[in-house]
PDB file of C-alpha atoms in Angstrom:
ATOM      1  CA  MET A   1      12.692  -6.700  -3.413  1.00 59.00           C
ATOM      2  CA  GLY A   2      10.925  -8.523  -6.177  1.00 61.00           C
ATOM      3  CA  SER A   3       9.022  -7.821  -9.342  1.00 58.00           C
ATOM      4  CA  ASP A   4       5.865  -5.716  -9.271  1.00 57.00           C
ATOM      5  CA  TYR A   5       3.422  -8.421 -10.409  1.00 57.00           C
ATOM      6  CA  THR A   6       2.110  -6.330 -13.302  1.00 60.00           C
ATOM      7  CA  GLY A   7       3.285  -8.720 -15.978  1.00 61.00           C
ATOM      8  CA  VAL A   8       1.445 -11.370 -17.929  1.00 61.00           C
ATOM      9  CA  SER A   9       1.564 -14.154 -15.341  1.00 71.00           C
ATOM     10  CA  THR A  10       1.482 -13.492 -11.625  1.00 72.00           C
ATOM     11  CA  ALA A  11       2.249 -17.153 -10.916  1.00 76.00           C
ATOM     12  CA  LEU A  12       5.435 -17.050 -13.019  1.00 83.00           C
ATOM     13  CA  GLU A  13       6.552 -13.833 -11.336  1.00 85.00           C
ATOM     14  CA  PHE A  14       5.867 -15.343  -7.914  1.00 83.00           C
ATOM     15  CA  ASP A  15       7.915 -18.445  -8.734  1.00 86.00           C
ATOM     16  CA  LEU A  16      10.733 -16.312 -10.152  1.00 87.00           C
ATOM     17  CA  ASN A  17      10.861 -14.117  -7.038  1.00 86.00           C
ATOM     18  CA  VAL A  18      10.857 -17.181  -4.767  1.00 89.00           C
ATOM     19  CA  GLU A  19      13.640 -18.828  -6.768  1.00 90.00           C
ATOM     20  CA  ILE A  20      15.782 -15.678  -6.710  1.00 89.00           C
ATOM     21  CA  SER A  21      15.284 -15.351  -2.959  1.00 89.00           C
ATOM     22  CA  ARG A  22      16.221 -18.985  -2.372  1.00 89.00           C
ATOM     23  CA  ASN A  23      19.324 -18.696  -4.551  1.00 90.00           C
ATOM     24  CA  LEU A  24      20.449 -15.601  -2.661  1.00 91.00           C
ATOM     25  CA  GLY A  25      19.657 -17.170   0.711  1.00 90.00           C
ATOM     26  CA  SER A  26      17.483 -14.192   1.519  1.00 91.00           C
ATOM     27  CA  PRO A  27      14.494 -14.479   3.856  1.00 92.00           C
ATOM     28  CA  LEU A  28      11.157 -13.313   2.460  1.00 92.00           C
ATOM     29  CA  VAL A  29       8.772 -10.685   3.788  1.00 93.00           C
ATOM     30  CA  PRO A  30       5.740 -11.037   1.537  1.00 92.00           C
ATOM     31  CA  ILE A  31       3.249  -8.168   1.444  1.00 91.00           C
ATOM     32  CA  VAL A  32      -0.441  -8.918   0.939  1.00 92.00           C
ATOM     33  CA  ASN A  33      -2.800  -6.161  -0.187  1.00 91.00           C
ATOM     34  CA  GLY A  34      -5.772  -6.120   2.184  1.00 92.00           C
ATOM     35  CA  ARG A  35      -7.597  -3.167   0.679  1.00 91.00           C
ATOM     36  CA  ASP A  36     -11.373  -3.701   0.381  1.00 90.00           C
ATOM     37  CA  LYS A  37     -11.037  -7.406   1.188  1.00 92.00           C
ATOM     38  CA  ASP A  38     -12.897  -9.562   3.691  1.00 90.00           C
ATOM     39  CA  PRO A  39     -10.768 -10.452   6.769  1.00 90.00           C
ATOM     40  CA  GLY A  40     -11.578 -14.175   6.400  1.00 88.00           C
ATOM     41  CA  LYS A  41     -10.440 -14.196   2.764  1.00 91.00           C
ATOM     42  CA  ILE A  42      -7.250 -12.324   3.653  1.00 92.00           C
ATOM     43  CA  ALA A  43      -6.496 -14.796   6.448  1.00 91.00           C
ATOM     44  CA  ASN A  44      -7.039 -17.741   4.063  1.00 91.00           C
ATOM     45  CA  ALA A  45      -4.789 -16.109   1.448  1.00 91.00           C
ATOM     46  CA  VAL A  46      -2.018 -15.582   4.016  1.00 92.00           C
ATOM     47  CA  ARG A  47      -2.278 -19.196   5.194  1.00 91.00           C
ATOM     48  CA  ALA A  48      -2.126 -20.462   1.584  1.00 92.00           C
ATOM     49  CA  LEU A  49       0.855 -18.211   0.875  1.00 92.00           C
ATOM     50  CA  LEU A  50       2.737 -19.466   3.936  1.00 93.00           C
ATOM     51  CA  GLU A  51       1.992 -23.107   3.028  1.00 92.00           C
ATOM     52  CA  SER A  52       3.210 -22.528  -0.529  1.00 91.00           C
ATOM     53  CA  LEU A  53       6.410 -20.889   0.659  1.00 92.00           C
ATOM     54  CA  GLU A  54       6.994 -23.676   3.193  1.00 92.00           C
ATOM     55  CA  GLU A  55       6.647 -26.278   0.402  1.00 93.00           C
ATOM     56  CA  LYS A  56       9.256 -24.346  -1.579  1.00 90.00           C
ATOM     57  CA  LYS A  57      11.579 -24.419   1.461  1.00 90.00           C
ATOM     58  CA  CYS A  58      11.669 -20.625   1.813  1.00 91.00           C
ATOM     59  CA  ASP A  59      12.618 -18.760   4.934  1.00 92.00           C
ATOM     60  CA  VAL A  60       9.810 -16.312   5.721  1.00 93.00           C
ATOM     61  CA  LEU A  61      10.742 -13.599   8.190  1.00 94.00           C
ATOM     62  CA  ALA A  62       7.221 -12.148   8.474  1.00 93.00           C
ATOM     63  CA  VAL A  63       4.108 -11.368   6.425  1.00 93.00           C
ATOM     64  CA  LEU A  64       2.730  -7.849   6.094  1.00 94.00           C
ATOM     65  CA  VAL A  65      -0.929  -7.268   5.289  1.00 94.00           C
ATOM     66  CA  SER A  66      -1.229  -3.664   4.173  1.00 92.00           C
ATOM     67  CA  ARG A  67      -4.035  -1.212   3.466  1.00 92.00           C
ATOM     68  CA  VAL A  68      -6.535  -2.896   5.774  1.00 93.00           C
ATOM     69  CA  ASP A  69      -9.642  -0.915   6.720  1.00 91.00           C
ATOM     70  CA  PRO A  70      -8.953   0.220  10.320  1.00 91.00           C
ATOM     71  CA  ALA A  71     -12.459  -0.914  11.343  1.00 91.00           C
ATOM     72  CA  ARG A  72     -11.651  -4.454  10.111  1.00 90.00           C
ATOM     73  CA  ARG A  73      -8.155  -4.703  11.602  1.00 90.00           C
ATOM     74  CA  GLU A  74      -9.172  -6.514  14.806  1.00 88.00           C
ATOM     75  CA  GLY A  75     -11.395  -8.918  12.852  1.00 87.00           C
ATOM     76  CA  LEU A  76      -8.460  -9.766  10.609  1.00 89.00           C
ATOM     77  CA  LEU A  77      -6.155 -10.314  13.574  1.00 86.00           C
ATOM     78  CA  ASP A  78      -8.764 -12.652  15.130  1.00 84.00           C
ATOM     79  CA  ALA A  79      -9.132 -14.536  11.830  1.00 84.00           C
ATOM     80  CA  MET A  80      -5.335 -14.871  11.584  1.00 83.00           C
ATOM     81  CA  ARG A  81      -5.120 -16.347  15.102  1.00 81.00           C
ATOM     82  CA  GLN A  82      -7.618 -19.112  14.270  1.00 79.00           C
ATOM     83  CA  GLY A  83      -5.924 -22.299  13.188  1.00 66.00           C
ATOM     84  CA  ARG A  84      -2.392 -20.953  13.707  1.00 66.00           C
ATOM     85  CA  ASP A  85       0.128 -22.125  16.253  1.00 65.00           C
ATOM     86  CA  GLY A  86       2.154 -18.946  16.171  1.00 68.00           C
ATOM     87  CA  GLY A  87       5.043 -19.455  13.789  1.00 83.00           C
ATOM     88  CA  THR A  88       5.648 -16.718  11.255  1.00 90.00           C
ATOM     89  CA  PRO A  89       4.592 -13.286  12.529  1.00 91.00           C
ATOM     90  CA  VAL A  90       1.846 -11.553  10.562  1.00 90.00           C
ATOM     91  CA  TYR A  91       1.582  -7.774  10.842  1.00 92.00           C
ATOM     92  CA  VAL A  92      -1.518  -5.843   9.855  1.00 92.00           C
ATOM     93  CA  ILE A  93      -1.025  -2.266   8.663  1.00 92.00           C
ATOM     94  CA  PRO A  94      -4.188  -0.160   8.513  1.00 92.00           C
ATOM     95  CA  GLU A  95      -4.985   2.010   5.519  1.00 92.00           C
ATOM     96  CA  ASP A  96      -3.760   5.575   5.988  1.00 87.00           C
ATOM     97  CA  PRO A  97      -5.245   7.943   3.390  1.00 83.00           C
ATOM     98  CA  ILE A  98      -2.335  10.377   3.668  1.00 82.00           C
ATOM     99  CA  LEU A  99       0.023   7.754   2.214  1.00 80.00           C
ATOM    100  CA  ALA A 100      -1.972   7.638  -1.019  1.00 80.00           C
ATOM    101  CA  ARG A 101      -1.867  11.420  -1.476  1.00 86.00           C
ATOM    102  CA  PRO A 102       0.679  12.840  -3.907  1.00 90.00           C
ATOM    103  CA  THR A 103       2.724  15.895  -3.048  1.00 90.00           C
ATOM    104  CA  VAL A 104       2.587  19.080  -5.069  1.00 89.00           C
ATOM    105  CA  ARG A 105       6.144  18.311  -6.196  1.00 91.00           C
ATOM    106  CA  GLU A 106       5.076  14.887  -7.539  1.00 92.00           C
ATOM    107  CA  ILE A 107       2.165  16.393  -9.459  1.00 90.00           C
ATOM    108  CA  ALA A 108       4.348  19.186 -10.813  1.00 90.00           C
ATOM    109  CA  GLY A 109       6.931  16.627 -11.959  1.00 92.00           C
ATOM    110  CA  ALA A 110       4.283  14.471 -13.667  1.00 93.00           C
ATOM    111  CA  LEU A 111       2.932  17.528 -15.483  1.00 91.00           C
ATOM    112  CA  GLY A 112       6.363  18.950 -16.331  1.00 94.00           C
ATOM    113  CA  ALA A 113       5.353  22.143 -14.516  1.00 92.00           C
ATOM    114  CA  GLU A 114       7.816  24.949 -13.878  1.00 88.00           C
ATOM    115  CA  ILE A 115       8.022  26.875 -10.600  1.00 84.00           C
ATOM    116  CA  LEU A 116       7.526  30.549 -11.283  1.00 87.00           C
ATOM    117  CA  GLY A 117       7.753  31.785  -7.716  1.00 86.00           C
ATOM    118  CA  GLY A 118       7.154  31.009  -4.076  1.00 85.00           C
ATOM    119  CA  ASP A 119       8.803  28.897  -1.432  1.00 86.00           C
ATOM    120  CA  ASP A 120      10.148  25.547  -2.667  1.00 87.00           C
ATOM    121  CA  ALA A 121       9.214  23.904   0.673  1.00 87.00           C
ATOM    122  CA  TRP A 122       5.492  24.259  -0.169  1.00 86.00           C
ATOM    123  CA  LEU A 123       5.962  21.683  -2.916  1.00 90.00           C
ATOM    124  CA  ASP A 124       6.348  18.929  -0.305  1.00 90.00           C
ATOM    125  CA  GLY A 125       2.784  19.334   1.024  1.00 86.00           C
ATOM    126  CA  GLU A 126       0.305  16.532   0.375  1.00 87.00           C
ATOM    127  CA  VAL A 127      -2.582  17.324  -1.920  1.00 86.00           C
ATOM    128  CA  MET A 128      -5.762  16.416  -0.042  1.00 82.00           C
ATOM    129  CA  SER A 129      -8.171  17.561  -2.741  1.00 80.00           C
ATOM    130  CA  VAL A 130      -8.156  19.319  -6.086  1.00 78.00           C
ATOM    131  CA  LYS A 131     -10.225  22.343  -7.075  1.00 76.00           C
ATOM    132  CA  ILE A 132     -10.842  23.394 -10.640  1.00 77.00           C
ATOM    133  CA  ALA A 133     -10.968  27.176 -10.829  1.00 73.00           C
ATOM    134  CA  ALA A 134     -13.562  27.493 -13.579  1.00 81.00           C
ATOM    135  CA  MET A 135     -14.910  30.709 -12.089  1.00 80.00           C
ATOM    136  CA  GLU A 136     -13.779  34.189 -11.149  1.00 83.00           C
ATOM    137  CA  LEU A 137     -11.366  34.536  -8.229  1.00 81.00           C
ATOM    138  CA  PRO A 138     -13.823  35.966  -5.632  1.00 80.00           C
ATOM    139  CA  HIS A 139     -16.162  32.995  -6.137  1.00 80.00           C
ATOM    140  CA  PHE A 140     -13.312  30.468  -6.180  1.00 80.00           C
ATOM    141  CA  LEU A 141     -11.962  31.694  -2.812  1.00 80.00           C
ATOM    142  CA  ASP A 142     -15.250  30.672  -1.179  1.00 81.00           C
ATOM    143  CA  HIS A 143     -14.588  27.058  -2.216  1.00 77.00           C
ATOM    144  CA  LEU A 144     -11.047  26.696  -0.875  1.00 78.00           C
ATOM    145  CA  GLN A 145     -10.368  24.351   2.005  1.00 77.00           C
ATOM    146  CA  GLU A 146      -7.262  23.220   3.849  1.00 76.00           C
ATOM    147  CA  GLY A 147      -5.128  20.848   1.787  1.00 67.00           C
ATOM    148  CA  ALA A 148      -6.667  21.871  -1.546  1.00 67.00           C
ATOM    149  CA  TRP A 149      -4.302  22.843  -4.334  1.00 61.00           C
TER     150      TRP A 149
END
């Protein structure tokens, strides 16, 4: 568990996280965001990351590449195999849209909403789309679809 890399300097945060891990004797599992990125560029970034961590004498358990377009997953795996002799395992996790969807409970909490009635279990459903009811009820019902809140 490291910092969230939202600060002023990503490089400083990276070095801090590496130093903390080394001092604790904890192996690293870096996570690389693969969303909307070219497989060749991701593979090069992973190789550079592993080389940097090796120079810093870090133990790397595995590397996770997350949010990869499912259609590009095999291309990324092929790119990762080129020029590698095995070594540190690299896992590719395809993008799953359901993981990016908030639940009704999360939205209600962010809005400070109060439950007036209904079954509390419904709050754990994922919101797949949002409808703005800027019309009368009979017309709005024609626009509802599964997963809309």
